[in-house]
XYZ file of C-alpha atoms in Angstrom:
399
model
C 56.807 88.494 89.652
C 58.453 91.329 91.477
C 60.330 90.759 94.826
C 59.599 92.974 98.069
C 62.778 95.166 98.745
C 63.161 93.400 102.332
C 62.899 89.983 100.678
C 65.483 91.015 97.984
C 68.013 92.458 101.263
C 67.412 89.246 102.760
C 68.356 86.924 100.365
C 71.351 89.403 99.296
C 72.558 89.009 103.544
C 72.255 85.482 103.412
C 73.927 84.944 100.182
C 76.785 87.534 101.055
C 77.188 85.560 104.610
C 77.179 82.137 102.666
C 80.049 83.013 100.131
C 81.788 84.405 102.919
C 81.454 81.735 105.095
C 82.701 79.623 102.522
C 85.386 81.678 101.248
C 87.129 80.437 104.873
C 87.139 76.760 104.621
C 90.704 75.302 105.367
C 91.072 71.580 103.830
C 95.020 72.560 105.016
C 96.291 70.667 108.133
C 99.173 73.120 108.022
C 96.574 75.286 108.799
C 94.906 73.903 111.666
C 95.242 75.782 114.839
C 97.224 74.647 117.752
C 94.380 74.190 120.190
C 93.735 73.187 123.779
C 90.770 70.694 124.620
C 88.553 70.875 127.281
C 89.408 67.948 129.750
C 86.533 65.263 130.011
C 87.868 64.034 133.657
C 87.918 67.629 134.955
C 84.746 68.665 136.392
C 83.693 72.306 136.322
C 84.771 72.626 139.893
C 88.153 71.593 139.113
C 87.886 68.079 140.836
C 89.773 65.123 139.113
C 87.230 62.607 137.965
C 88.587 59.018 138.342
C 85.539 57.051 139.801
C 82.162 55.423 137.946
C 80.215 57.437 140.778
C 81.577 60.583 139.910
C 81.098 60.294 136.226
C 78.076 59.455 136.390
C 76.851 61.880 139.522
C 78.975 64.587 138.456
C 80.859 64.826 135.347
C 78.098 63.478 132.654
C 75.480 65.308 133.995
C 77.569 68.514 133.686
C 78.258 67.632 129.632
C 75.176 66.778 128.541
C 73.515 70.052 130.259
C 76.782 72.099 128.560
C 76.058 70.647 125.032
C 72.294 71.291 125.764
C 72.601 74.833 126.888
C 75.383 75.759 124.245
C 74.790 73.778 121.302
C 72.308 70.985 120.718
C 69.049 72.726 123.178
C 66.564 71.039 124.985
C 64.681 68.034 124.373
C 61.303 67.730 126.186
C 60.452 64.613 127.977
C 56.866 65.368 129.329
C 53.650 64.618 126.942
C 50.096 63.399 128.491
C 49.270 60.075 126.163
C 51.399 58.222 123.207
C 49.776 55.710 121.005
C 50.468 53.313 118.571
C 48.670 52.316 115.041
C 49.505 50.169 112.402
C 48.353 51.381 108.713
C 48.812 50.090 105.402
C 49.651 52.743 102.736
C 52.963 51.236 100.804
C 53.836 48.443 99.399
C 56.561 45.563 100.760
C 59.270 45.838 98.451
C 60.823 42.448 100.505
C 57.409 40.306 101.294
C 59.028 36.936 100.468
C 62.036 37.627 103.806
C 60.104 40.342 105.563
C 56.989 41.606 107.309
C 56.293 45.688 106.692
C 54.966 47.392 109.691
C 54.078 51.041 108.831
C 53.559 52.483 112.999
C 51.965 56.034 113.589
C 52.586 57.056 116.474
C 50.887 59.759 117.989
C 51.974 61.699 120.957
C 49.310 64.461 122.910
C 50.012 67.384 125.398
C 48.000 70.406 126.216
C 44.946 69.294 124.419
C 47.113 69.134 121.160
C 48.257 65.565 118.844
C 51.198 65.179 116.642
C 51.811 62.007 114.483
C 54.890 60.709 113.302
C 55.256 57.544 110.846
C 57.733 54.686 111.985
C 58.580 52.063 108.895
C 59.472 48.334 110.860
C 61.007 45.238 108.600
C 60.598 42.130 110.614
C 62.232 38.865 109.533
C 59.599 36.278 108.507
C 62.111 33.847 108.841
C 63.293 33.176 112.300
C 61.565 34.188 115.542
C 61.683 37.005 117.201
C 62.890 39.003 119.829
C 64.848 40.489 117.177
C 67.630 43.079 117.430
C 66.037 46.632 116.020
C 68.234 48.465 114.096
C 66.987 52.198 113.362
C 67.898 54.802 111.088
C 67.561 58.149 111.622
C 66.338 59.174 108.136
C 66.394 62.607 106.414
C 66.915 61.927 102.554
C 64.263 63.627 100.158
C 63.578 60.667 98.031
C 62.581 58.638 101.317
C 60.579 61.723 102.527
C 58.581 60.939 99.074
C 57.257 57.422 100.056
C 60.245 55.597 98.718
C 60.917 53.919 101.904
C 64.263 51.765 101.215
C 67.697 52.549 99.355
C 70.291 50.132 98.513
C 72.867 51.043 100.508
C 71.618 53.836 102.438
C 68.960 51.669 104.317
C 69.769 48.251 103.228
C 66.635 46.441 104.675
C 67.265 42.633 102.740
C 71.197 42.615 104.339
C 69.730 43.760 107.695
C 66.797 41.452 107.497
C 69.302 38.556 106.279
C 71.296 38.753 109.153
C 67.813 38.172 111.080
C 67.752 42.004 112.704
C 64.341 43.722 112.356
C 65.055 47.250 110.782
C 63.437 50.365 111.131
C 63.441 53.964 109.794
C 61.347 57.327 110.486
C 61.762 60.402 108.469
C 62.738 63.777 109.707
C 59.820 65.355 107.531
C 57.214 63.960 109.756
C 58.893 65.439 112.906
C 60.717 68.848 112.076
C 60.937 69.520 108.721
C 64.610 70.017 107.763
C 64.117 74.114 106.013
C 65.101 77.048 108.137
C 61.677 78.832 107.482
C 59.383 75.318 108.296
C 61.594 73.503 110.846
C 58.778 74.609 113.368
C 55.646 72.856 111.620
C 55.936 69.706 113.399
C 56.105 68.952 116.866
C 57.107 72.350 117.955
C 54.411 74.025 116.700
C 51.699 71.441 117.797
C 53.426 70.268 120.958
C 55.747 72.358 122.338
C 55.731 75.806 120.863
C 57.428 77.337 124.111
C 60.845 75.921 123.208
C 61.015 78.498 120.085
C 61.148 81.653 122.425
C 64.122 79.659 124.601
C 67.953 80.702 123.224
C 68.307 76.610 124.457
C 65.166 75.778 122.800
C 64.425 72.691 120.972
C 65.713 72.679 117.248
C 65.933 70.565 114.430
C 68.261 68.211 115.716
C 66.642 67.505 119.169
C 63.238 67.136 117.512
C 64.864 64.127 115.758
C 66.240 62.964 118.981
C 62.591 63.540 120.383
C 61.149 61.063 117.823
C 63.429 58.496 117.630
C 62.761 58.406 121.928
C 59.440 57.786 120.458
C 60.438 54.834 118.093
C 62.192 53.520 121.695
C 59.105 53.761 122.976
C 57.471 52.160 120.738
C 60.045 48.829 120.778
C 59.769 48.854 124.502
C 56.052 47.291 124.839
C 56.545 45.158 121.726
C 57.931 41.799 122.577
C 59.010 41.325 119.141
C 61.900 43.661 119.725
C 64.657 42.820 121.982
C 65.738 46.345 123.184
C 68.866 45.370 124.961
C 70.406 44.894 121.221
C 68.966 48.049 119.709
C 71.596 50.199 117.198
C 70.725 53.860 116.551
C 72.268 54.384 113.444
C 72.681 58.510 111.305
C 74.335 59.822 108.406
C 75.721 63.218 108.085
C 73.033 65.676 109.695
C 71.209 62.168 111.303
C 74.025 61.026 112.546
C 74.315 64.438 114.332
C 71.090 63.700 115.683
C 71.856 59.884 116.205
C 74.669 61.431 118.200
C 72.611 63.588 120.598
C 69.693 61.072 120.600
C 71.953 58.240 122.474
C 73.575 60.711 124.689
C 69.992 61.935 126.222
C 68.384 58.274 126.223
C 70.747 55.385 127.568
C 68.339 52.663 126.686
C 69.980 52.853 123.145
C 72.996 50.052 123.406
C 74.677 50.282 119.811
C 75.387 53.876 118.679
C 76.362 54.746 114.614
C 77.449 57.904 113.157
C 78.169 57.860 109.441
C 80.243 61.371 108.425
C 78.521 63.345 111.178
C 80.782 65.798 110.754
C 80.963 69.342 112.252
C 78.473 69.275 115.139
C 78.818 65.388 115.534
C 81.729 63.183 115.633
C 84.815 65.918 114.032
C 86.235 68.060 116.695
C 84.911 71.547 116.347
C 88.379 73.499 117.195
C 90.084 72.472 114.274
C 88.258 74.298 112.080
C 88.850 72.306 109.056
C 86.403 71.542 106.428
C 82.671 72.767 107.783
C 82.788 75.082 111.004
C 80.560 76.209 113.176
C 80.259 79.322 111.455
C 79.418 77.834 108.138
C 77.229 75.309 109.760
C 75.326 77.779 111.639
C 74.614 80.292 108.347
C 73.481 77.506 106.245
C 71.651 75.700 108.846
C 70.465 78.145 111.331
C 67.462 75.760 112.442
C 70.088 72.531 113.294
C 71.180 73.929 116.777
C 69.927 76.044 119.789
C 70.349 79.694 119.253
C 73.015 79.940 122.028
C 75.473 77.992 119.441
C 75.769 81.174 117.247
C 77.971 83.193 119.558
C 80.651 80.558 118.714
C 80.631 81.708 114.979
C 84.674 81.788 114.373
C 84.859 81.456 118.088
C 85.127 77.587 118.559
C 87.942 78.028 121.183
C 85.717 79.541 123.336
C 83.063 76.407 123.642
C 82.702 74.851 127.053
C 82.930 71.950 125.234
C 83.906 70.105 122.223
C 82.459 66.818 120.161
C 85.217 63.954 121.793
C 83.115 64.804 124.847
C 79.740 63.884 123.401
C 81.400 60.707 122.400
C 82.272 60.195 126.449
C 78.404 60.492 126.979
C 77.359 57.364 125.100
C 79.618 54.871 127.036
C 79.583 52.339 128.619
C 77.514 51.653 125.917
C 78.698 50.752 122.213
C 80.271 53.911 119.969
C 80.825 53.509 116.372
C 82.465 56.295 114.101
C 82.549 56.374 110.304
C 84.324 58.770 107.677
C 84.768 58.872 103.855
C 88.404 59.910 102.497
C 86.901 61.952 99.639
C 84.382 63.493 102.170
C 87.199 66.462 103.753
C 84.247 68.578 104.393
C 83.498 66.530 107.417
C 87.102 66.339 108.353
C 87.445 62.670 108.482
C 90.842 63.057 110.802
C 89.034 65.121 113.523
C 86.264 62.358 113.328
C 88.818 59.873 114.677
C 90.615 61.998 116.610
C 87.014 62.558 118.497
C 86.744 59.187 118.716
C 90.482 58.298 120.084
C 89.974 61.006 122.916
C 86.498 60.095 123.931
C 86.816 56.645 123.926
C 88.898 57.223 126.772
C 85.787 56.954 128.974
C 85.650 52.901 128.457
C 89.270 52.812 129.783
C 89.862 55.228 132.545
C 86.378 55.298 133.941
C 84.974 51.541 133.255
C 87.867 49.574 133.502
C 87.241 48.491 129.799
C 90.089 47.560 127.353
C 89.601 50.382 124.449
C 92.181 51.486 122.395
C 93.036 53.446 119.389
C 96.831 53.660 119.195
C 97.472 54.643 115.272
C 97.562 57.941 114.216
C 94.745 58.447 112.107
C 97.676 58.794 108.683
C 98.137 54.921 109.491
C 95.166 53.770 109.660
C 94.503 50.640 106.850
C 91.345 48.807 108.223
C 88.961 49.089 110.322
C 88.954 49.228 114.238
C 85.874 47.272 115.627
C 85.970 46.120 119.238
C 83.296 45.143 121.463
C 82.638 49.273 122.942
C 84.397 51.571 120.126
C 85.017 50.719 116.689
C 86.035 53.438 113.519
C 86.360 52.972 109.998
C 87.094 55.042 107.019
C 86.222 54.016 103.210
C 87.225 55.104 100.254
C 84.996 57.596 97.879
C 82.632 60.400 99.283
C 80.102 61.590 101.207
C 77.841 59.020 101.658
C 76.233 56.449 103.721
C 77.039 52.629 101.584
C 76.351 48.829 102.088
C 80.362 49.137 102.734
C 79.966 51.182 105.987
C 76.633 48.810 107.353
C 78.788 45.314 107.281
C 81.253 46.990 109.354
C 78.122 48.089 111.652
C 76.452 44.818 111.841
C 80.016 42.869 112.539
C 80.596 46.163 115.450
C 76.751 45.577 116.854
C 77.429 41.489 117.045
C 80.740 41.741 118.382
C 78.995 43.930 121.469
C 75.837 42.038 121.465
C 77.548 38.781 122.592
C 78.415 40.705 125.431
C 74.450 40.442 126.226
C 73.268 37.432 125.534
């Protein structure tokens, strides 16, 4: 079977702009560039920002429209009905601890319906409210019906410490390809966001449907919302990341190796860049983020201010030591500068004093917590205790 000439130049660009892309990566801290972050607690107008009012009148509402124009894009709030259906298509692998609730939820506008497919453990042995722990879920095997993973989603641990779990996949939202991202919601629902350079992309359609899953919790009385955890790895915890700073009624917040475009400051250029991020995923981000190809100086912003956006609610980071691609070091620097926030603006006790080459165990207080493992890229049983001690820890604060 013959290729078309254009199809054969296109995959000859792509590759070309891949090896280069590659051919950059600096796993050298020597190497990192001396660089100047944008100040949280300066608004655009120059004005110090030292009061709760302010923060929240002035200065958060200026970085979450920055990352939306710049990097992350829209996410669209309006739709004219949502429902909710319960089917029965897979089998419990927990039935003795746990009742399976496969939810479709279906969500109209402009004459047109999407449906996306929320998976719900509930513990059969205690009664409810229960704390809802979801996971933002893009893994191929999961995508293919297998809904749990040891580890990965550890339903049984969750369930055992009497939290009801949930996961949706990213499949039945946006589909995670640069040539079918489109055949889900933004297609059906809101195909005007593809023409926008700040259009809806990958990422926000994620942070679209797990708004939905909210939703969804919110008229159940089985779930006690005010100890919900939105929890990503790697590209979902991206997504976790810009999910919880767009919808506050998230109280727990988990990002597992998020990486370039999450947690990991993008100026330091170690590991994945923008660049590299941006060729192999061009469908992740709003258009508008390309122009900061090699150019991450020039942001308006950078990711230990997306970390101020979730507070004063709960903020967990997580790295791997073998995983340098996601530059485990700007991961906690992120975290050291924007938990900040808890201190300066809410009069919260939140500290990271060791430099990230000291760290030995993890850091897990009631609003900010860190960790990093040893071994690689990956999201483990390991990195969940320390989420479920972080989440109780906060959620003491609530009861």
């Amino acid at each position: 079977m013959a290729f078309k000439p254009n199809l054969i130049l296109f995959f000859l660009l792509v590759n070309y702009s891949l090896s280069m892309a590659q051919t950059h990566v600096n796993y050298e801290e020597s190497k990192v560039p001396d660089i100047t972050l944008p100040d949280p607690f300066v608004s655009l107008r120059g004005k110090l920002i030292s009061t709760q009012q302010d923060w929240e009148e002035v200065r958060r509402p200026e970085i979450l429209n920055l990352f939306r124009e710049y990097v992350y894009g829209n996410i669209p709030t309006d739709f004219d009905q949502i429902s909710f259906s319960e089917v029965q298509e897979s089998q419990n692998p927990y039935p003795e601890k746990a009742t399976l609730k496969e939810v479709n939820i279906t969500v109209s506008r402009k004459g047109k319906s999407h449906t996306m497919r929320l998976n719900v453990f509930v513990p059969k042995t205690e009664k409810g409210p229960f704390p809802i722990f979801l996971l933002i879920n893009h893994r191929a095997e999961h995508a293919d019906g297998n809904l749990v993973e040891k580890g990965y989603w550890p339903v049984s641990e969750l369930i055992d410490r009497g939290y009801a779990t949930a996961s949706f996949h990213g499949e039945t939202v946006a589909p995670d390809d640069a040539e079918r991202f489109s055949e889900g919601i933004l297609n059906t629902l809101y195909p005007e966001e593809l023409t926008k350079a700040d259009g809806m992309r990958t990422f926000g359609a994620w942070a679209w449907a797990a708004m939905r899953a909210m939703d969804y919790f919110e008229q159940d009385p089985l779930y006690d919302t005010r100890k919900s955890a939105l929890a990503g790895h790697s590209r979902s915890g991206k997504a976790t990341l810009w999910t919880a700073s767009n919808d506050t009624r998230w109280s727990v917040v988990l990002a597992n190796e998020s990486g370039c475009g999450g947690a990991a400051i993008s100026r330091r250029k170690y590991g994945e860049t923008v660049a590299v991020i941006n060729a192999s995923f061009p469908h992740w981000f709003a258009d508008n983020f390309k122009a900061f190809n090699h150019q991450e100086e020039t942001l308006p912003v950078d990711q230990h201010m997306l970390a101020t956006l979730i507070a004063p609610r709960a903020l967990y980071f997580a790295s791997a030591r073998g995983d340098q691609w996601a530059d485990p070091k700007g991961e906690y620097i992120s975290m050291q500068l924007g938990s900040r926030v808890y201190s300066e603006i809410y009069n919260q006790d939140v500290k990271f004093p060791l430099d990230f080459e000291e760290l030995e165990s993890p850091i897990i207080q009631p609003l900010a917590g860190y960790h990093i493992r040893e071994g690689k890229h990956n999201l483990t049983l390991e990195d969940w205790k320390h989420f479920m001690d972080f989440a109780e820890i906060h959620w003491k604060k609530v009861r």
